[in-house]
Amino acid sequence: MSSRRRGCPAAMLQSTWRERTSSTLSAAYYQPSLTAEYDEDSPGGDFDFFSNLVTKWEAAARLPGDSTRQVVVRSGVVLGRGGGAIGHMLLPFRLGLGGPIGSGHQFFPWIHIRDLAGILAHALETSHVQGILNGVAPASSTTNAEFARALGAALGRPAFIPLPSAVVQAVFGQERAVMLLEGQKVVPRRTLAAGYQYSFPELGAALKEVIA
């Protein structure tokens, strides 16, 4: 599963066990904001290319009829060993060249890969769970600058060299740069209410496990 700034736009996992199905999509469904907080009931899915793409994926994953219990997990940036978002970040941060992207004020919704798998398993195995679940950690109201500092601390390296917005836009183009320069504060209200117990609710512990 690959991870990118605004979730996992390249990943859609679907598992069907007889009368239940679970799909993993992206927190890019929610509109980027420096002030808004989004839970599973918040509107979205209709303001840019990525949100419209998530909406179409959710519609494609939905099975007809009422006999199948369906769950959609909107995932944040997935933190795991051996690739994904962390794989791209480790080298510059280990060299002491890491830091916030753009202003650093944008939110950075994240989840440890073990918890993403755990939420999917919990949804499939728990009969009362259905609908939308936000696949983010309870402490994922982290800003990009806070994430950079936490990753630097986990590696024992400074993390204060910013990557200017203009450079990001020049390298990635305007559309792709949005994934890095904008973010959403996403909370897992229904995920917690469904009874899922996180293995890595805090960023520091998640990063230490990933880079160990």
PDB file of C-alpha atoms in Angstrom:
ATOM      1  CA  MET A   1       0.000   0.000   0.000  1.00  0.00           C
ATOM      2  CA  SER A   2       1.507   3.369  -0.921  1.00  0.00           C
ATOM      3  CA  SER A   3       1.003   6.468   1.185  1.00  0.00           C
ATOM      4  CA  ARG A   4       0.904  10.048   0.052  1.00  0.00           C
ATOM      5  CA  ARG A   5       0.379  13.401   1.653  1.00  0.00           C
ATOM      6  CA  ARG A   6      -3.401  13.415   1.681  1.00  0.00           C
ATOM      7  CA  GLY A   7      -3.939   9.758   2.446  1.00  0.00           C
ATOM      8  CA  CYS A   8      -3.703   6.815   0.060  1.00  0.00           C
ATOM      9  CA  PRO A   9      -5.178   7.945  -3.280  1.00  0.00           C
ATOM     10  CA  ALA A  10      -3.505   4.987  -5.014  1.00  0.00           C
ATOM     11  CA  ALA A  11      -4.840   2.362  -2.655  1.00  0.00           C
ATOM     12  CA  MET A  12      -8.233   0.755  -2.521  1.00  0.00           C
ATOM     13  CA  LEU A  13      -8.379  -2.511  -0.644  1.00  0.00           C
ATOM     14  CA  GLN A  14     -11.590  -4.473  -0.578  1.00  0.00           C
ATOM     15  CA  SER A  15     -12.234  -7.640   1.404  1.00  0.00           C
ATOM     16  CA  THR A  16     -15.536  -9.483   1.277  1.00  0.00           C
ATOM     17  CA  TRP A  17     -16.497 -12.208   3.736  1.00  0.00           C
ATOM     18  CA  ARG A  18     -19.937 -13.546   2.840  1.00  0.00           C
ATOM     19  CA  GLU A  19     -22.244 -10.775   4.095  1.00  0.00           C
ATOM     20  CA  ARG A  20     -19.763  -8.037   4.931  1.00  0.00           C
ATOM     21  CA  THR A  21     -17.359  -5.905   2.928  1.00  0.00           C
ATOM     22  CA  SER A  22     -14.711  -3.366   3.881  1.00  0.00           C
ATOM     23  CA  SER A  23     -12.949  -0.836   1.636  1.00  0.00           C
ATOM     24  CA  THR A  24     -10.009   1.469   2.359  1.00  0.00           C
ATOM     25  CA  LEU A  25     -10.043   4.874   0.697  1.00  0.00           C
ATOM     26  CA  SER A  26      -8.641   8.309   1.570  1.00  0.00           C
ATOM     27  CA  ALA A  27      -9.112  11.185   4.001  1.00  0.00           C
ATOM     28  CA  ALA A  28      -8.691  13.403   0.924  1.00  0.00           C
ATOM     29  CA  TYR A  29     -12.505  13.237   0.853  1.00  0.00           C
ATOM     30  CA  TYR A  30     -12.515  16.142   3.341  1.00  0.00           C
ATOM     31  CA  GLN A  31     -11.723  19.694   2.257  1.00  0.00           C
ATOM     32  CA  PRO A  32      -8.341  21.042   3.399  1.00  0.00           C
ATOM     33  CA  SER A  33      -8.664  23.603   6.187  1.00  0.00           C
ATOM     34  CA  LEU A  34      -6.541  25.160   8.924  1.00  0.00           C
ATOM     35  CA  THR A  35      -9.522  25.461  11.275  1.00  0.00           C
ATOM     36  CA  ALA A  36     -12.235  22.889  10.480  1.00  0.00           C
ATOM     37  CA  GLU A  37     -12.461  19.514  12.216  1.00  0.00           C
ATOM     38  CA  TYR A  38     -13.928  16.569  10.314  1.00  0.00           C
ATOM     39  CA  ASP A  39     -15.534  13.410  11.643  1.00  0.00           C
ATOM     40  CA  GLU A  40     -17.258  10.673   9.670  1.00  0.00           C
ATOM     41  CA  ASP A  41     -20.474  12.705   9.302  1.00  0.00           C
ATOM     42  CA  SER A  42     -18.761  15.790   7.880  1.00  0.00           C
ATOM     43  CA  PRO A  43     -19.507  16.784   4.277  1.00  0.00           C
ATOM     44  CA  GLY A  44     -16.929  16.589   1.515  1.00  0.00           C
ATOM     45  CA  GLY A  45     -16.099  14.781  -1.678  1.00  0.00           C
ATOM     46  CA  ASP A  46     -16.923  17.495  -4.181  1.00  0.00           C
ATOM     47  CA  PHE A  47     -14.340  20.287  -4.126  1.00  0.00           C
ATOM     48  CA  ASP A  48     -11.267  19.121  -6.112  1.00  0.00           C
ATOM     49  CA  PHE A  49      -9.887  16.271  -8.210  1.00  0.00           C
ATOM     50  CA  PHE A  50      -8.868  14.087  -5.270  1.00  0.00           C
ATOM     51  CA  SER A  51     -12.076  14.466  -3.285  1.00  0.00           C
ATOM     52  CA  ASN A  52     -14.145  13.694  -6.375  1.00  0.00           C
ATOM     53  CA  LEU A  53     -11.962  10.653  -7.020  1.00  0.00           C
ATOM     54  CA  VAL A  54     -12.583   9.353  -3.493  1.00  0.00           C
ATOM     55  CA  THR A  55     -16.327   9.887  -3.955  1.00  0.00           C
ATOM     56  CA  LYS A  56     -16.266   7.863  -7.178  1.00  0.00           C
ATOM     57  CA  TRP A  57     -14.249   5.091  -5.515  1.00  0.00           C
ATOM     58  CA  GLU A  58     -16.667   4.915  -2.620  1.00  0.00           C
ATOM     59  CA  ALA A  59     -19.570   4.668  -5.053  1.00  0.00           C
ATOM     60  CA  ALA A  60     -17.790   1.942  -7.028  1.00  0.00           C
ATOM     61  CA  ALA A  61     -17.050  -0.042  -3.861  1.00  0.00           C
ATOM     62  CA  ARG A  62     -20.658   0.128  -2.671  1.00  0.00           C
ATOM     63  CA  LEU A  63     -22.552  -3.100  -3.298  1.00  0.00           C
ATOM     64  CA  PRO A  64     -26.229  -3.023  -4.296  1.00  0.00           C
ATOM     65  CA  GLY A  65     -28.928  -4.083  -1.873  1.00  0.00           C
ATOM     66  CA  ASP A  66     -29.226  -4.037   1.899  1.00  0.00           C
ATOM     67  CA  SER A  67     -28.126  -7.606   2.633  1.00  0.00           C
ATOM     68  CA  THR A  68     -24.409  -6.778   2.803  1.00  0.00           C
ATOM     69  CA  ARG A  69     -22.965  -4.870   5.759  1.00  0.00           C
ATOM     70  CA  GLN A  70     -20.566  -2.375   4.219  1.00  0.00           C
ATOM     71  CA  VAL A  71     -17.754  -0.363   5.813  1.00  0.00           C
ATOM     72  CA  VAL A  72     -15.555   2.300   4.213  1.00  0.00           C
ATOM     73  CA  VAL A  73     -12.365   3.358   6.007  1.00  0.00           C
ATOM     74  CA  ARG A  74     -11.049   6.808   5.045  1.00  0.00           C
ATOM     75  CA  SER A  75      -7.358   6.542   5.775  1.00  0.00           C
ATOM     76  CA  GLY A  76      -4.815   9.182   6.622  1.00  0.00           C
ATOM     77  CA  VAL A  77      -1.137   8.928   5.682  1.00  0.00           C
ATOM     78  CA  VAL A  78      -0.071   5.372   6.525  1.00  0.00           C
ATOM     79  CA  LEU A  79       3.107   5.033   8.582  1.00  0.00           C
ATOM     80  CA  GLY A  80       4.909   1.734   8.132  1.00  0.00           C
ATOM     81  CA  ARG A  81       8.323   0.247   7.532  1.00  0.00           C
ATOM     82  CA  GLY A  82       9.853  -0.296   4.140  1.00  0.00           C
ATOM     83  CA  GLY A  83       8.266   2.395   2.009  1.00  0.00           C
ATOM     84  CA  GLY A  84       5.321   4.728   1.686  1.00  0.00           C
ATOM     85  CA  ALA A  85       5.466   8.210   3.163  1.00  0.00           C
ATOM     86  CA  ILE A  86       8.187   7.397   5.696  1.00  0.00           C
ATOM     87  CA  GLY A  87      10.331   5.744   3.039  1.00  0.00           C
ATOM     88  CA  HIS A  88      10.524   9.040   1.130  1.00  0.00           C
ATOM     89  CA  MET A  89      11.232  11.101   4.254  1.00  0.00           C
ATOM     90  CA  LEU A  90      13.920   9.087   6.011  1.00  0.00           C
ATOM     91  CA  LEU A  91      17.004  10.006   3.980  1.00  0.00           C
ATOM     92  CA  PRO A  92      16.757  13.813   4.240  1.00  0.00           C
ATOM     93  CA  PHE A  93      15.740  13.603   7.888  1.00  0.00           C
ATOM     94  CA  ARG A  94      18.614  11.248   8.719  1.00  0.00           C
ATOM     95  CA  LEU A  95      20.972  13.723   7.055  1.00  0.00           C
ATOM     96  CA  GLY A  96      19.588  16.521   9.225  1.00  0.00           C
ATOM     97  CA  LEU A  97      17.957  18.179   6.208  1.00  0.00           C
ATOM     98  CA  GLY A  98      14.330  17.536   7.143  1.00  0.00           C
ATOM     99  CA  GLY A  99      11.741  20.049   8.186  1.00  0.00           C
ATOM    100  CA  PRO A 100       8.218  21.293   7.571  1.00  0.00           C
ATOM    101  CA  ILE A 101       6.719  21.516   4.105  1.00  0.00           C
ATOM    102  CA  GLY A 102       5.412  24.935   3.139  1.00  0.00           C
ATOM    103  CA  SER A 103       4.056  26.827   6.134  1.00  0.00           C
ATOM    104  CA  GLY A 104       3.981  23.675   8.258  1.00  0.00           C
ATOM    105  CA  HIS A 105       0.611  24.755   9.641  1.00  0.00           C
ATOM    106  CA  GLN A 106      -1.382  22.300   7.504  1.00  0.00           C
ATOM    107  CA  PHE A 107      -2.767  19.271   9.320  1.00  0.00           C
ATOM    108  CA  PHE A 108      -1.197  15.875   8.710  1.00  0.00           C
ATOM    109  CA  PRO A 109      -3.709  13.064   9.414  1.00  0.00           C
ATOM    110  CA  TRP A 110      -1.775   9.833   9.971  1.00  0.00           C
ATOM    111  CA  ILE A 111      -2.202   6.233  11.103  1.00  0.00           C
ATOM    112  CA  HIS A 112       0.188   3.374  11.827  1.00  0.00           C
ATOM    113  CA  ILE A 113      -0.191   0.546   9.321  1.00  0.00           C
ATOM    114  CA  ARG A 114      -0.877  -1.922  12.136  1.00  0.00           C
ATOM    115  CA  ASP A 115      -3.863   0.157  13.239  1.00  0.00           C
ATOM    116  CA  LEU A 116      -5.201   0.489   9.701  1.00  0.00           C
ATOM    117  CA  ALA A 117      -5.146  -3.293   9.398  1.00  0.00           C
ATOM    118  CA  GLY A 118      -6.659  -3.547  12.878  1.00  0.00           C
ATOM    119  CA  ILE A 119      -9.556  -1.244  12.008  1.00  0.00           C
ATOM    120  CA  LEU A 120     -10.316  -3.292   8.891  1.00  0.00           C
ATOM    121  CA  ALA A 121     -10.254  -6.535  10.875  1.00  0.00           C
ATOM    122  CA  HIS A 122     -12.397  -5.032  13.646  1.00  0.00           C
ATOM    123  CA  ALA A 123     -14.929  -3.781  11.094  1.00  0.00           C
ATOM    124  CA  LEU A 124     -15.167  -7.169   9.417  1.00  0.00           C
ATOM    125  CA  GLU A 125     -15.452  -9.101  12.659  1.00  0.00           C
ATOM    126  CA  THR A 126     -17.840  -6.808  14.579  1.00  0.00           C
ATOM    127  CA  SER A 127     -21.431  -7.175  13.426  1.00  0.00           C
ATOM    128  CA  HIS A 128     -22.681  -3.740  14.506  1.00  0.00           C
ATOM    129  CA  VAL A 129     -19.982  -1.772  12.645  1.00  0.00           C
ATOM    130  CA  GLN A 130     -21.026  -0.294   9.311  1.00  0.00           C
ATOM    131  CA  GLY A 131     -20.768   2.872   7.249  1.00  0.00           C
ATOM    132  CA  ILE A 132     -17.856   5.306   7.295  1.00  0.00           C
ATOM    133  CA  LEU A 133     -14.895   5.006   9.675  1.00  0.00           C
ATOM    134  CA  ASN A 134     -12.017   7.476   9.716  1.00  0.00           C
ATOM    135  CA  GLY A 135      -8.773   5.526   9.625  1.00  0.00           C
ATOM    136  CA  VAL A 136      -6.640   8.044  11.497  1.00  0.00           C
ATOM    137  CA  ALA A 137      -4.997   7.967  14.911  1.00  0.00           C
ATOM    138  CA  PRO A 138      -6.728   9.741  17.825  1.00  0.00           C
ATOM    139  CA  ALA A 139      -3.719  12.082  18.000  1.00  0.00           C
ATOM    140  CA  SER A 140      -3.671  12.746  14.259  1.00  0.00           C
ATOM    141  CA  SER A 141      -4.574  16.435  14.688  1.00  0.00           C
ATOM    142  CA  THR A 142      -0.845  16.905  14.135  1.00  0.00           C
ATOM    143  CA  THR A 143       0.422  19.712  11.918  1.00  0.00           C
ATOM    144  CA  ASN A 144       3.076  19.111   9.301  1.00  0.00           C
ATOM    145  CA  ALA A 145       5.608  21.051  11.391  1.00  0.00           C
ATOM    146  CA  GLU A 146       4.791  18.974  14.481  1.00  0.00           C
ATOM    147  CA  PHE A 147       5.182  15.788  12.471  1.00  0.00           C
ATOM    148  CA  ALA A 148       8.568  16.959  11.177  1.00  0.00           C
ATOM    149  CA  ARG A 149       9.765  17.727  14.711  1.00  0.00           C
ATOM    150  CA  ALA A 150       8.546  14.345  15.970  1.00  0.00           C
ATOM    151  CA  LEU A 151      10.291  12.472  13.150  1.00  0.00           C
ATOM    152  CA  GLY A 152      13.488  14.422  13.748  1.00  0.00           C
ATOM    153  CA  ALA A 153      13.301  13.634  17.469  1.00  0.00           C
ATOM    154  CA  ALA A 154      12.733   9.926  16.779  1.00  0.00           C
ATOM    155  CA  LEU A 155      15.856   9.914  14.601  1.00  0.00           C
ATOM    156  CA  GLY A 156      17.875  12.121  16.941  1.00  0.00           C
ATOM    157  CA  ARG A 157      18.279  14.753  14.219  1.00  0.00           C
ATOM    158  CA  PRO A 158      17.303  18.417  13.857  1.00  0.00           C
ATOM    159  CA  ALA A 159      14.275  19.101  11.674  1.00  0.00           C
ATOM    160  CA  PHE A 160      14.087  22.816  11.051  1.00  0.00           C
ATOM    161  CA  ILE A 161      14.937  23.259   7.350  1.00  0.00           C
ATOM    162  CA  PRO A 162      11.650  24.130   5.609  1.00  0.00           C
ATOM    163  CA  LEU A 163      10.757  23.154   2.059  1.00  0.00           C
ATOM    164  CA  PRO A 164       9.216  26.330   0.581  1.00  0.00           C
ATOM    165  CA  SER A 165       5.811  26.136  -1.081  1.00  0.00           C
ATOM    166  CA  ALA A 166       7.177  27.588  -4.324  1.00  0.00           C
ATOM    167  CA  VAL A 167       9.728  24.780  -4.588  1.00  0.00           C
ATOM    168  CA  VAL A 168       7.081  22.126  -3.934  1.00  0.00           C
ATOM    169  CA  GLN A 169       4.837  23.597  -6.631  1.00  0.00           C
ATOM    170  CA  ALA A 170       7.705  23.833  -9.117  1.00  0.00           C
ATOM    171  CA  VAL A 171       8.801  20.236  -8.542  1.00  0.00           C
ATOM    172  CA  PHE A 172       5.423  18.515  -8.266  1.00  0.00           C
ATOM    173  CA  GLY A 173       3.102  20.831 -10.195  1.00  0.00           C
ATOM    174  CA  GLN A 174       0.127  22.701  -8.788  1.00  0.00           C
ATOM    175  CA  GLU A 175      -2.265  19.738  -8.569  1.00  0.00           C
ATOM    176  CA  ARG A 176       0.109  17.290  -6.892  1.00  0.00           C
ATOM    177  CA  ALA A 177       1.570  19.982  -4.637  1.00  0.00           C
ATOM    178  CA  VAL A 178      -1.843  20.341  -3.001  1.00  0.00           C
ATOM    179  CA  MET A 179      -1.349  16.915  -1.408  1.00  0.00           C
ATOM    180  CA  LEU A 180       1.745  18.223   0.381  1.00  0.00           C
ATOM    181  CA  LEU A 181       0.808  21.809   1.139  1.00  0.00           C
ATOM    182  CA  GLU A 182      -2.758  21.337   2.379  1.00  0.00           C
ATOM    183  CA  GLY A 183      -4.317  19.041   4.954  1.00  0.00           C
ATOM    184  CA  GLN A 184      -7.323  18.272   7.117  1.00  0.00           C
ATOM    185  CA  LYS A 185      -7.931  17.795  10.837  1.00  0.00           C
ATOM    186  CA  VAL A 186      -9.694  14.423  10.827  1.00  0.00           C
ATOM    187  CA  VAL A 187     -10.938  12.687  13.986  1.00  0.00           C
ATOM    188  CA  PRO A 188     -11.937   8.994  14.307  1.00  0.00           C
ATOM    189  CA  ARG A 189     -15.165   9.537  16.254  1.00  0.00           C
ATOM    190  CA  ARG A 190     -17.037   6.521  14.875  1.00  0.00           C
ATOM    191  CA  THR A 191     -13.930   4.351  14.889  1.00  0.00           C
ATOM    192  CA  LEU A 192     -13.522   4.893  18.631  1.00  0.00           C
ATOM    193  CA  ALA A 193     -17.265   4.510  19.246  1.00  0.00           C
ATOM    194  CA  ALA A 194     -17.132   1.176  17.392  1.00  0.00           C
ATOM    195  CA  GLY A 195     -14.781  -0.090  20.088  1.00  0.00           C
ATOM    196  CA  TYR A 196     -11.499  -0.225  18.221  1.00  0.00           C
ATOM    197  CA  GLN A 197      -8.462  -0.064  20.547  1.00  0.00           C
ATOM    198  CA  TYR A 198      -5.457   1.598  18.926  1.00  0.00           C
ATOM    199  CA  SER A 199      -2.004   0.040  19.170  1.00  0.00           C
ATOM    200  CA  PHE A 200      -0.344   3.350  18.286  1.00  0.00           C
ATOM    201  CA  PRO A 201      -2.557   6.275  19.324  1.00  0.00           C
ATOM    202  CA  GLU A 202       0.403   8.660  19.788  1.00  0.00           C
ATOM    203  CA  LEU A 203       2.781   9.860  17.081  1.00  0.00           C
ATOM    204  CA  GLY A 204       6.031   9.430  19.003  1.00  0.00           C
ATOM    205  CA  ALA A 205       5.468   5.737  19.697  1.00  0.00           C
ATOM    206  CA  ALA A 206       4.303   5.126  16.113  1.00  0.00           C
ATOM    207  CA  LEU A 207       7.432   6.715  14.649  1.00  0.00           C
ATOM    208  CA  LYS A 208       9.765   4.872  17.009  1.00  0.00           C
ATOM    209  CA  GLU A 209       8.264   1.549  15.921  1.00  0.00           C
ATOM    210  CA  VAL A 210       8.476   2.441  12.238  1.00  0.00           C
ATOM    211  CA  ILE A 211      12.145   3.482  12.273  1.00  0.00           C
ATOM    212  CA  ALA A 212      13.359   0.852  14.763  1.00  0.00           C
TER     213      ALA A 212
END
